[in-house]
Short mmCIF file of N, CA and C in Angstrom, two decimals:
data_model
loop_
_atom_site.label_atom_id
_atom_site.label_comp_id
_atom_site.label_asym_id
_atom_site.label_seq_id
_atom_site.Cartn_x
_atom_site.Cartn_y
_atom_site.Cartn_z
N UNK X 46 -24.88 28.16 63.19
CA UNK X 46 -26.13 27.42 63.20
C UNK X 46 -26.10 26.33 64.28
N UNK X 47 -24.14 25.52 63.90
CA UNK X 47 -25.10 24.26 65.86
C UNK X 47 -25.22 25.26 66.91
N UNK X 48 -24.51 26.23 66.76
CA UNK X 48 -24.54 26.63 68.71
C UNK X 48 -25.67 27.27 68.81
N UNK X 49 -26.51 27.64 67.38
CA UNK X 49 -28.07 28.05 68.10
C UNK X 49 -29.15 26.75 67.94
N UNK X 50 -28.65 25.52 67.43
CA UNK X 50 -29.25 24.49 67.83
C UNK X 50 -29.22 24.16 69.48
N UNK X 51 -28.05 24.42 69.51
CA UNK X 51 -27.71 23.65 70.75
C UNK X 51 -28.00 24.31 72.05
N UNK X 52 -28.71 25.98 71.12
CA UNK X 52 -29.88 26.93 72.42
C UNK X 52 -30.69 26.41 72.22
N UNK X 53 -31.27 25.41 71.09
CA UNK X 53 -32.56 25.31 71.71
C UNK X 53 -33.39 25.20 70.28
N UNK X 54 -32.85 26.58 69.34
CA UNK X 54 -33.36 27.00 68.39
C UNK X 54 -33.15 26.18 67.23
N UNK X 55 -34.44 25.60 66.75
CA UNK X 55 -34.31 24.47 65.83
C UNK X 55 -35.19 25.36 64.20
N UNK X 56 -35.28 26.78 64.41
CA UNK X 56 -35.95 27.37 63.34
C UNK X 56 -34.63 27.91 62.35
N UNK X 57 -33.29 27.66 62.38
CA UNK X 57 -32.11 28.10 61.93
C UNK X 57 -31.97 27.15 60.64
N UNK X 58 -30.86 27.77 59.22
CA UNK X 58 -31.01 26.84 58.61
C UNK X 58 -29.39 27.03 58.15
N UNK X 59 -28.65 26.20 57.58
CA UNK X 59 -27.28 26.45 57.03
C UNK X 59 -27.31 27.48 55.71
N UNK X 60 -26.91 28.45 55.45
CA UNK X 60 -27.35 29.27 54.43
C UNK X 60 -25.82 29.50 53.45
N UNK X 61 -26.06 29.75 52.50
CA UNK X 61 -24.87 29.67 51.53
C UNK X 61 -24.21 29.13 50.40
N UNK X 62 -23.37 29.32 49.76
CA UNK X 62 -23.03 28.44 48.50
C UNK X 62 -21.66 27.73 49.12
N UNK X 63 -22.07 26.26 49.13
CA UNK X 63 -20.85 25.66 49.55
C UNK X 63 -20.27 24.71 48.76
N UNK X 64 -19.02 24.11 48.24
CA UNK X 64 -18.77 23.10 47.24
C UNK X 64 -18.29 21.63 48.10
N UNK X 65 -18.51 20.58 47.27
CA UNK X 65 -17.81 19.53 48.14
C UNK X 65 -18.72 19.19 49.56
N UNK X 66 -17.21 18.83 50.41
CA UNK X 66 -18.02 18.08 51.26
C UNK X 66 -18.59 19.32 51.97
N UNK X 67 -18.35 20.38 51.97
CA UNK X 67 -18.84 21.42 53.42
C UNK X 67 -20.42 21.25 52.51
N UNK X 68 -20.59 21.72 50.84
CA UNK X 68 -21.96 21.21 50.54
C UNK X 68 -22.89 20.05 51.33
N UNK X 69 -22.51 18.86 51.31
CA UNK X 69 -23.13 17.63 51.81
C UNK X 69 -23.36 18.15 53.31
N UNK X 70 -22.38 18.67 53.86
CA UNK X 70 -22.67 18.75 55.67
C UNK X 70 -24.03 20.16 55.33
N UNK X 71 -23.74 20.90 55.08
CA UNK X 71 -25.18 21.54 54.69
C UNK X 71 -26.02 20.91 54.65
N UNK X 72 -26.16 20.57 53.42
CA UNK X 72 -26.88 19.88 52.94
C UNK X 72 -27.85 18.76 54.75
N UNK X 73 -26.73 18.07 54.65
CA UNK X 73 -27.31 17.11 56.31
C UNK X 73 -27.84 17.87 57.36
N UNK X 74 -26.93 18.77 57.60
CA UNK X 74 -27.56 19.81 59.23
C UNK X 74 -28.75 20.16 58.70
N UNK X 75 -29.40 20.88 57.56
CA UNK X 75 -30.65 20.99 57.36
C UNK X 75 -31.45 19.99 56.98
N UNK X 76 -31.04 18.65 56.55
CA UNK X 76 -32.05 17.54 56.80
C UNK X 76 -32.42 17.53 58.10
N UNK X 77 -31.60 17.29 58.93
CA UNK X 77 -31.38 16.63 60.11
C UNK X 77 -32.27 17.54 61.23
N UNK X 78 -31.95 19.40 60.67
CA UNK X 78 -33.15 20.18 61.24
C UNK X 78 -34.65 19.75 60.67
N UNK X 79 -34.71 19.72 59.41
CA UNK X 79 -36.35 19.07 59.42
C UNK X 79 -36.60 18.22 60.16
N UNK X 80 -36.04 16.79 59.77
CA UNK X 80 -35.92 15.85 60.56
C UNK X 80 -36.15 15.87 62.28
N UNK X 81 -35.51 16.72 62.60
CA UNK X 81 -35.77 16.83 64.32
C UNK X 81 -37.61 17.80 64.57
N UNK X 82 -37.36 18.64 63.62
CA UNK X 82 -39.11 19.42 64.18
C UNK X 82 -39.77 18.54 63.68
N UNK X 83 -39.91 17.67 62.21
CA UNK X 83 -41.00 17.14 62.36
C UNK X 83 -41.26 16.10 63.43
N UNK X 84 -40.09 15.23 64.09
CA UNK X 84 -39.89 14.37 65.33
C UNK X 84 -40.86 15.40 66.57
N UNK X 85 -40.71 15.92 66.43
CA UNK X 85 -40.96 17.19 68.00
C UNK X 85 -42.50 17.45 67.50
N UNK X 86 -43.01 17.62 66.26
CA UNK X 86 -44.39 18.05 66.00
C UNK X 86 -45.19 16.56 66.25
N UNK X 87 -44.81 15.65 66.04
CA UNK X 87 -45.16 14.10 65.90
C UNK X 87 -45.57 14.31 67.85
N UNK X 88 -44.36 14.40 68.37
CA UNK X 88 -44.57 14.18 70.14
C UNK X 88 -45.55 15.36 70.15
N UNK X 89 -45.40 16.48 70.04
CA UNK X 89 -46.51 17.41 71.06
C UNK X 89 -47.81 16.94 70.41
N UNK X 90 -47.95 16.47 68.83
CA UNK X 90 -49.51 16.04 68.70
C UNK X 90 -49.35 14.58 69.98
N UNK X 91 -49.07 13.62 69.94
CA UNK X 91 -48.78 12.63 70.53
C UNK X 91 -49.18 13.09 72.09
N UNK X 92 -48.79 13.56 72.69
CA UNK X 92 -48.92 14.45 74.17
C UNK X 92 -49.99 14.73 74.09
N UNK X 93 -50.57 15.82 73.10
CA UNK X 93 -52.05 15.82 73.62
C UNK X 93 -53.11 14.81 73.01
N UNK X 94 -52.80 13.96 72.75
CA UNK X 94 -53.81 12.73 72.74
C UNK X 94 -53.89 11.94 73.65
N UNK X 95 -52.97 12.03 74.45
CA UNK X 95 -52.77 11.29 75.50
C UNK X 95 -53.40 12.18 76.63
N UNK X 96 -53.31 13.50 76.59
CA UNK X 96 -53.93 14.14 77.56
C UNK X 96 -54.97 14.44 77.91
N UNK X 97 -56.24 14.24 76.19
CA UNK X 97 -57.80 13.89 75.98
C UNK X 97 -57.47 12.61 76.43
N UNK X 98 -56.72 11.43 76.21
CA UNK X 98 -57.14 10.31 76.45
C UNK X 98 -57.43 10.19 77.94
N UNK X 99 -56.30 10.61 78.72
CA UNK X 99 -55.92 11.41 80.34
C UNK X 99 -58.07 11.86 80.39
N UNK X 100 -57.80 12.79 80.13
CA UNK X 100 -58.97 13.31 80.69
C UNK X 100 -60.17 12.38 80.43
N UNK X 101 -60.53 11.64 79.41
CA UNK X 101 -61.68 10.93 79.34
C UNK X 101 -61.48 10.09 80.16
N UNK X 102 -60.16 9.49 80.50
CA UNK X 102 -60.55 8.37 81.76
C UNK X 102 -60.85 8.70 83.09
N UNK X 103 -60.50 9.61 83.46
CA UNK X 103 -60.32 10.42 84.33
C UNK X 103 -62.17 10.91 84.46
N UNK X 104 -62.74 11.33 83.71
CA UNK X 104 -63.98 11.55 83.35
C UNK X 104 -64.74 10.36 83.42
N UNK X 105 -64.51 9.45 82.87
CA UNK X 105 -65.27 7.94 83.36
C UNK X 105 -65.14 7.20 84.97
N UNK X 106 -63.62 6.90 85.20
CA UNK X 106 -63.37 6.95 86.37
C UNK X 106 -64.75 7.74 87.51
N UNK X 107 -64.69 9.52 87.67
CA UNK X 107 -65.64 9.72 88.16
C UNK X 107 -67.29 9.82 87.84
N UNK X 108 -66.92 9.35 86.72
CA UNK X 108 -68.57 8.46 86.57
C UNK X 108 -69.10 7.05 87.15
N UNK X 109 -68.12 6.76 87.07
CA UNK X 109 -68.03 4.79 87.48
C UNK X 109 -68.41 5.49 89.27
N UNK X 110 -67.63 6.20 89.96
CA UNK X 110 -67.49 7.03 91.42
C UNK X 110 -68.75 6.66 91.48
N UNK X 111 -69.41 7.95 90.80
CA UNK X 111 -70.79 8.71 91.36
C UNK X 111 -71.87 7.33 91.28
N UNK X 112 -71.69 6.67 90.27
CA UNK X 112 -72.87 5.51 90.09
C UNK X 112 -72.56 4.22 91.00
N UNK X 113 -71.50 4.50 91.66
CA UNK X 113 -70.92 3.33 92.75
C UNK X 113 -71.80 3.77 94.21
N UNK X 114 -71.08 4.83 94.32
CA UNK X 114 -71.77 5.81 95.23
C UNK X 114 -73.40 5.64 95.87
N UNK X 115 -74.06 6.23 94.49
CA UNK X 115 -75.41 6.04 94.32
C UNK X 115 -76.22 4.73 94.18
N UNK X 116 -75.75 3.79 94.09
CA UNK X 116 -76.51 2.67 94.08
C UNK X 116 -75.86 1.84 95.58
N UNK X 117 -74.89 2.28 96.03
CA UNK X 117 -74.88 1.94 97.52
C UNK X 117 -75.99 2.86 98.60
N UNK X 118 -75.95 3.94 98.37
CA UNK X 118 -77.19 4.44 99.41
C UNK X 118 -78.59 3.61 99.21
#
């Protein structure tokens, strides 16, 4: 399971009956996998709000242009 974390692949989970401490490290590597996608789902929503935000200014910006423009002629 780390070395297909450590491709990349964060859809893996520790699977098995374990006692003791190898239980608890289970137990953690699959917190720690939730823990990281929901971190990663948080940024890509995050990214594209920023990228509507991106575009509406970007969209005002050449509004502010055209009405600069036009009231100079």
């Amino acid at each position: 399971v780390l070395k297909q974390m450590e491709n990349g692949n964060l859809d893996v989970s520790v699977r098995g009956d374990y006692k003791g401490e190898l239980e608890d490290i289970k137990n953690t590597v699959n917190a720690t996998l939730v823990s990281l996608n929901d971190i990663l789902m948080d940024i890509n929503s995050a990214s594209g709000q920023v990228a509507v935000g991106s575009k509406q200014v970007a969209e005002s910006s050449h509004a502010l242009s055209q009405g600069s423009t036009e009231q100079a002629s």
